[in-house]
Amino acid sequence: MSLADLKQEALACTLCRLAATRTQVVFGEGSEKARLMFIGEGPGKDEDASGRPFVGRAGQLLTRIIENGLKLKREDVYIANVVKCRPTVDGLGKKDRPPEATEVTACSGYLRRQIELIRPEVIVTLGNPSTRFLLNTTEGITKLRGKWHEYNGIAVMPTYHPSFLLRNGGDAGNTPYKRDVWNDMKQVIEKLGLTD
Ligand code: URA
Ligand code: URA
């Protein structure tokens, strides 16, 4: 199966109740040959509306991390989420919420197959849901970030979610959490040999 086939399957998915309230399925985007993959939590309002991952405020911060921090083009990496449809409180489309365990389980086949098809050298998990899912743990991001882990032979670097950075100090300034993310990205740069 190709990534395009898998996307077609996901676009028609009704495996969990999020199918009933989504505007669009947000499959993921980027290069099929990406050496680096980012995995977030799930679509928010802007992503649900556009069908593209990480395009809202958190997405703009992620794009800056990729382009200004790692010095890569956004289209050369791959960006996906644990769940492909937007979870909101009571399905009302107002307040975002983290995906529930049943939703993560229902959606997990898509992410697992995306990873298998792309086979990146490095995965960066953003925040708790993607980190816990890939590393099969209930441990928190604060403890797991900054160190290399492994998923099916692929190096995994967990780091803070850009939404968390925005909630804790906002866009401006050099907060301790931002410094942590930058230190994590430096390890990714080194692992991929992106230094010159
Ligand atoms: N360089 C790329 O072109 N893509 C990646 O994913 C990582 C490094
Ligand atoms: N937050 C996520 O985790 N994923 C997105 O696609 C957008 C915001």
mmCIF file of C-alpha atoms and ligand atoms in Angstrom:
data_model
loop_
_atom_site.group_PDB
_atom_site.id
_atom_site.type_symbol
_atom_site.label_atom_id
_atom_site.label_comp_id
_atom_site.label_asym_id
_atom_site.label_seq_id
_atom_site.Cartn_x
_atom_site.Cartn_y
_atom_site.Cartn_z
ATOM 1 C CA MET A 1 0.000 0.000 0.000
ATOM 2 C CA SER A 2 1.236 3.508 -0.819
ATOM 3 C CA LEU A 3 0.945 6.607 1.326
ATOM 4 C CA ALA A 4 -1.613 7.944 -1.164
ATOM 5 C CA ASP A 5 -3.739 4.787 -0.741
ATOM 6 C CA LEU A 6 -3.506 5.078 3.023
ATOM 7 C CA LYS A 7 -4.630 8.705 2.817
ATOM 8 C CA GLN A 8 -7.669 7.733 0.756
ATOM 9 C CA GLU A 9 -8.560 5.143 3.393
ATOM 10 C CA ALA A 10 -8.193 7.707 6.196
ATOM 11 C CA LEU A 11 -10.296 10.308 4.380
ATOM 12 C CA ALA A 12 -13.259 7.892 4.472
ATOM 13 C CA CYS A 13 -12.635 6.686 8.040
ATOM 14 C CA THR A 14 -15.497 6.149 10.487
ATOM 15 C CA LEU A 15 -13.631 4.076 13.085
ATOM 16 C CA CYS A 16 -14.404 6.464 15.957
ATOM 17 C CA ARG A 17 -16.980 9.072 16.866
ATOM 18 C CA LEU A 18 -14.744 11.988 15.830
ATOM 19 C CA ALA A 19 -15.796 11.171 12.256
ATOM 20 C CA ALA A 20 -19.245 12.568 13.029
ATOM 21 C CA THR A 21 -18.048 16.036 14.042
ATOM 22 C CA ARG A 22 -15.005 16.627 11.827
ATOM 23 C CA THR A 23 -14.960 19.076 8.930
ATOM 24 C CA GLN A 24 -11.946 17.441 7.317
ATOM 25 C CA VAL A 25 -9.657 14.526 8.055
ATOM 26 C CA VAL A 26 -6.131 15.806 8.666
ATOM 27 C CA PHE A 27 -4.009 12.954 7.365
ATOM 28 C CA GLY A 28 -0.576 14.614 7.524
ATOM 29 C CA GLU A 29 1.736 16.133 4.952
ATOM 30 C CA GLY A 30 5.316 16.415 3.820
ATOM 31 C CA SER A 31 7.908 14.413 1.976
ATOM 32 C CA GLU A 32 7.488 10.660 1.553
ATOM 33 C CA LYS A 33 11.287 10.516 1.761
ATOM 34 C CA ALA A 34 11.541 12.592 4.929
ATOM 35 C CA ARG A 35 14.406 11.666 7.240
ATOM 36 C CA LEU A 36 12.597 13.473 10.031
ATOM 37 C CA MET A 37 8.983 13.165 11.155
ATOM 38 C CA PHE A 38 7.074 15.280 13.684
ATOM 39 C CA ILE A 39 4.053 13.847 15.454
ATOM 40 C CA GLY A 40 1.575 16.079 17.271
ATOM 41 C CA GLU A 41 -1.614 15.379 19.143
ATOM 42 C CA GLY A 42 -4.542 16.042 16.842
ATOM 43 C CA PRO A 43 -6.053 18.711 14.622
ATOM 44 C CA GLY A 44 -7.356 21.958 16.115
ATOM 45 C CA LYS A 45 -9.828 24.390 14.603
ATOM 46 C CA ASP A 46 -7.576 25.696 11.812
ATOM 47 C CA GLU A 47 -6.410 22.211 10.862
ATOM 48 C CA ASP A 48 -9.964 20.832 10.841
ATOM 49 C CA ALA A 49 -10.970 23.689 8.536
ATOM 50 C CA SER A 50 -8.009 23.409 6.154
ATOM 51 C CA GLY A 51 -7.325 19.655 6.220
ATOM 52 C CA ARG A 52 -3.630 20.375 6.904
ATOM 53 C CA PRO A 53 -1.613 19.653 10.080
ATOM 54 C CA PHE A 54 -0.065 22.416 12.193
ATOM 55 C CA VAL A 55 -1.278 25.494 10.342
ATOM 56 C CA GLY A 56 -2.662 27.490 13.315
ATOM 57 C CA ARG A 57 -0.641 29.425 15.900
ATOM 58 C CA ALA A 58 1.120 26.332 17.257
ATOM 59 C CA GLY A 59 1.760 25.279 13.686
ATOM 60 C CA GLN A 60 3.419 28.571 12.873
ATOM 61 C CA LEU A 61 5.727 28.057 15.831
ATOM 62 C CA LEU A 62 6.496 24.498 14.676
ATOM 63 C CA THR A 63 7.257 25.849 11.198
ATOM 64 C CA ARG A 64 9.730 28.327 12.710
ATOM 65 C CA ILE A 65 11.384 25.518 14.682
ATOM 66 C CA ILE A 66 11.775 23.526 11.448
ATOM 67 C CA GLU A 67 12.904 26.398 9.235
ATOM 68 C CA ASN A 68 14.820 28.706 11.577
ATOM 69 C CA GLY A 69 15.985 26.120 14.110
ATOM 70 C CA LEU A 70 16.702 23.024 12.041
ATOM 71 C CA LYS A 71 17.254 24.992 8.813
ATOM 72 C CA LEU A 72 15.034 22.574 6.869
ATOM 73 C CA LYS A 73 12.107 23.254 4.597
ATOM 74 C CA ARG A 74 8.738 22.351 6.072
ATOM 75 C CA GLU A 75 7.900 20.353 2.933
ATOM 76 C CA ASP A 76 11.043 18.214 3.313
ATOM 77 C CA VAL A 77 10.018 16.752 6.662
ATOM 78 C CA TYR A 78 6.775 14.894 7.410
ATOM 79 C CA ILE A 79 4.180 16.182 9.868
ATOM 80 C CA ALA A 80 1.408 14.023 11.314
ATOM 81 C CA ASN A 81 -0.774 13.660 14.372
ATOM 82 C CA VAL A 82 -1.827 10.801 16.632
ATOM 83 C CA VAL A 83 -5.472 11.328 15.707
ATOM 84 C CA LYS A 84 -6.534 12.568 12.313
ATOM 85 C CA CYS A 85 -9.816 14.212 13.310
ATOM 86 C CA ARG A 86 -10.343 17.125 15.680
ATOM 87 C CA PRO A 87 -11.382 16.233 19.244
ATOM 88 C CA THR A 88 -13.532 18.878 20.932
ATOM 89 C CA VAL A 89 -15.331 18.982 24.267
ATOM 90 C CA ASP A 90 -18.761 17.372 23.827
ATOM 91 C CA GLY A 91 -18.157 17.337 20.078
ATOM 92 C CA LEU A 92 -19.399 20.928 19.950
ATOM 93 C CA GLY A 93 -16.501 22.311 17.944
ATOM 94 C CA LYS A 94 -15.691 25.031 20.486
ATOM 95 C CA LYS A 95 -13.028 23.865 22.910
ATOM 96 C CA ASP A 96 -10.261 21.464 21.871
ATOM 97 C CA ARG A 97 -9.449 18.529 24.117
ATOM 98 C CA PRO A 98 -6.781 15.811 24.044
ATOM 99 C CA PRO A 99 -7.779 12.617 22.238
ATOM 100 C CA GLU A 100 -9.254 9.855 24.396
ATOM 101 C CA ALA A 101 -7.621 6.449 24.631
ATOM 102 C CA THR A 102 -10.351 4.829 22.514
ATOM 103 C CA GLU A 103 -9.833 7.441 19.785
ATOM 104 C CA VAL A 104 -6.056 6.975 19.828
ATOM 105 C CA THR A 105 -6.505 3.212 19.562
ATOM 106 C CA ALA A 106 -9.012 3.500 16.726
ATOM 107 C CA CYS A 107 -6.709 5.836 14.786
ATOM 108 C CA SER A 108 -3.411 4.114 15.600
ATOM 109 C CA GLY A 109 -3.298 1.985 12.449
ATOM 110 C CA TYR A 110 -2.971 5.094 10.305
ATOM 111 C CA LEU A 111 -0.020 6.507 12.215
ATOM 112 C CA ARG A 112 1.734 3.132 12.444
ATOM 113 C CA ARG A 113 1.408 2.631 8.695
ATOM 114 C CA GLN A 114 2.502 6.224 7.965
ATOM 115 C CA ILE A 115 5.673 5.578 9.965
ATOM 116 C CA GLU A 116 6.243 2.228 8.223
ATOM 117 C CA LEU A 117 5.788 3.755 4.773
ATOM 118 C CA ILE A 118 7.983 6.791 5.420
ATOM 119 C CA ARG A 119 10.540 5.051 7.637
ATOM 120 C CA PRO A 120 12.149 8.274 8.901
ATOM 121 C CA GLU A 121 15.494 8.134 10.667
ATOM 122 C CA VAL A 122 14.248 10.329 13.489
ATOM 123 C CA ILE A 123 10.812 10.979 14.964
ATOM 124 C CA VAL A 124 10.168 14.012 17.166
ATOM 125 C CA THR A 125 7.095 13.529 19.327
ATOM 126 C CA LEU A 126 5.432 16.763 20.425
ATOM 127 C CA GLY A 127 3.844 16.550 23.866
ATOM 128 C CA ASN A 128 2.324 13.732 25.887
ATOM 129 C CA PRO A 129 -0.164 11.931 23.614
ATOM 130 C CA SER A 130 2.249 11.133 20.756
ATOM 131 C CA THR A 131 5.144 10.428 23.116
ATOM 132 C CA ARG A 132 3.122 8.070 25.299
ATOM 133 C CA PHE A 133 1.649 6.322 22.287
ATOM 134 C CA LEU A 134 4.940 5.655 20.496
ATOM 135 C CA LEU A 135 6.940 4.796 23.593
ATOM 136 C CA ASN A 136 4.099 2.792 25.100
ATOM 137 C CA THR A 137 4.395 4.473 28.479
ATOM 138 C CA THR A 138 2.348 6.599 30.860
ATOM 139 C CA GLU A 139 5.425 8.589 31.905
ATOM 140 C CA GLY A 140 5.224 12.368 31.376
ATOM 141 C CA ILE A 141 6.946 14.490 28.754
ATOM 142 C CA THR A 142 9.049 16.396 31.307
ATOM 143 C CA LYS A 143 10.747 13.156 32.276
ATOM 144 C CA LEU A 144 10.993 11.711 28.743
ATOM 145 C CA ARG A 145 12.114 14.729 26.713
ATOM 146 C CA GLY A 146 15.712 15.460 25.868
ATOM 147 C CA LYS A 147 16.750 11.816 25.676
ATOM 148 C CA TRP A 148 16.754 9.345 22.813
ATOM 149 C CA HIS A 149 14.180 6.589 22.824
ATOM 150 C CA GLU A 150 13.220 4.055 20.185
ATOM 151 C CA TYR A 151 10.164 2.970 18.222
ATOM 152 C CA ASN A 152 10.580 -0.062 15.925
ATOM 153 C CA GLY A 153 14.251 0.735 15.431
ATOM 154 C CA ILE A 154 13.626 4.447 14.768
ATOM 155 C CA ALA A 155 15.225 7.062 17.039
ATOM 156 C CA VAL A 156 12.595 9.068 18.931
ATOM 157 C CA MET A 157 13.198 12.444 20.569
ATOM 158 C CA PRO A 158 10.258 13.644 22.671
ATOM 159 C CA THR A 159 9.955 17.375 23.226
ATOM 160 C CA TYR A 160 7.400 19.911 24.422
ATOM 161 C CA HIS A 161 4.404 20.666 22.220
ATOM 162 C CA PRO A 162 4.486 24.122 20.585
ATOM 163 C CA SER A 163 1.070 24.869 22.163
ATOM 164 C CA PHE A 164 2.672 24.273 25.543
ATOM 165 C CA LEU A 165 5.419 26.767 24.663
ATOM 166 C CA LEU A 166 2.777 29.312 23.632
ATOM 167 C CA ARG A 167 0.859 28.806 26.886
ATOM 168 C CA ASN A 168 4.026 29.169 28.947
ATOM 169 C CA GLY A 169 5.697 32.393 27.994
ATOM 170 C CA GLY A 170 4.188 32.921 24.602
ATOM 171 C CA ASP A 171 6.046 33.697 21.434
ATOM 172 C CA ALA A 172 8.493 36.202 22.767
ATOM 173 C CA GLY A 173 11.519 35.731 24.917
ATOM 174 C CA ASN A 174 13.774 32.900 25.743
ATOM 175 C CA THR A 175 11.787 30.859 28.259
ATOM 176 C CA PRO A 176 13.314 27.795 29.960
ATOM 177 C CA TYR A 177 10.916 25.536 28.014
ATOM 178 C CA LYS A 178 12.011 27.057 24.718
ATOM 179 C CA ARG A 179 15.626 26.490 25.677
ATOM 180 C CA ASP A 180 14.761 22.845 26.410
ATOM 181 C CA VAL A 181 13.179 22.438 22.965
ATOM 182 C CA TRP A 182 16.191 24.049 21.333
ATOM 183 C CA ASN A 183 18.517 21.660 23.185
ATOM 184 C CA ASP A 184 16.364 18.742 22.008
ATOM 185 C CA MET A 185 16.512 20.018 18.411
ATOM 186 C CA LYS A 186 20.296 20.304 18.635
ATOM 187 C CA GLN A 187 20.394 16.578 19.358
ATOM 188 C CA VAL A 188 18.225 15.979 16.279
ATOM 189 C CA ILE A 189 20.574 18.111 14.149
ATOM 190 C CA GLU A 190 23.503 16.069 15.381
ATOM 191 C CA LYS A 191 21.792 12.707 14.859
ATOM 192 C CA LEU A 192 20.838 13.588 11.265
ATOM 193 C CA GLY A 193 24.254 15.104 10.532
ATOM 194 C CA LEU A 194 22.679 18.434 9.578
ATOM 195 C CA THR A 195 25.652 20.427 10.838
ATOM 196 C CA ASP A 196 28.122 21.633 8.261
HETATM 197 N N1 URA B 1 16.564 16.726 5.431
HETATM 198 C C1 URA B 1 15.473 16.564 4.671
HETATM 199 O O1 URA B 1 15.467 16.914 3.494
HETATM 200 N N2 URA B 1 14.383 16.000 5.205
HETATM 201 C C2 URA B 1 14.345 15.604 6.484
HETATM 202 O O2 URA B 1 13.323 15.104 6.915
HETATM 203 C C3 URA B 1 15.500 15.779 7.285
HETATM 204 C C4 URA B 1 16.595 16.342 6.727
HETATM 205 N N1 URA B 2 -1.725 20.749 17.463
HETATM 206 C C1 URA B 2 -1.458 19.477 17.116
HETATM 207 O O1 URA B 2 -1.095 18.663 17.938
HETATM 208 N N2 URA B 2 -1.573 19.144 15.845
HETATM 209 C C2 URA B 2 -1.941 19.996 14.888
HETATM 210 O O2 URA B 2 -2.019 19.592 13.736
HETATM 211 C C3 URA B 2 -2.210 21.324 15.282
HETATM 212 C C4 URA B 2 -2.102 21.680 16.561
#
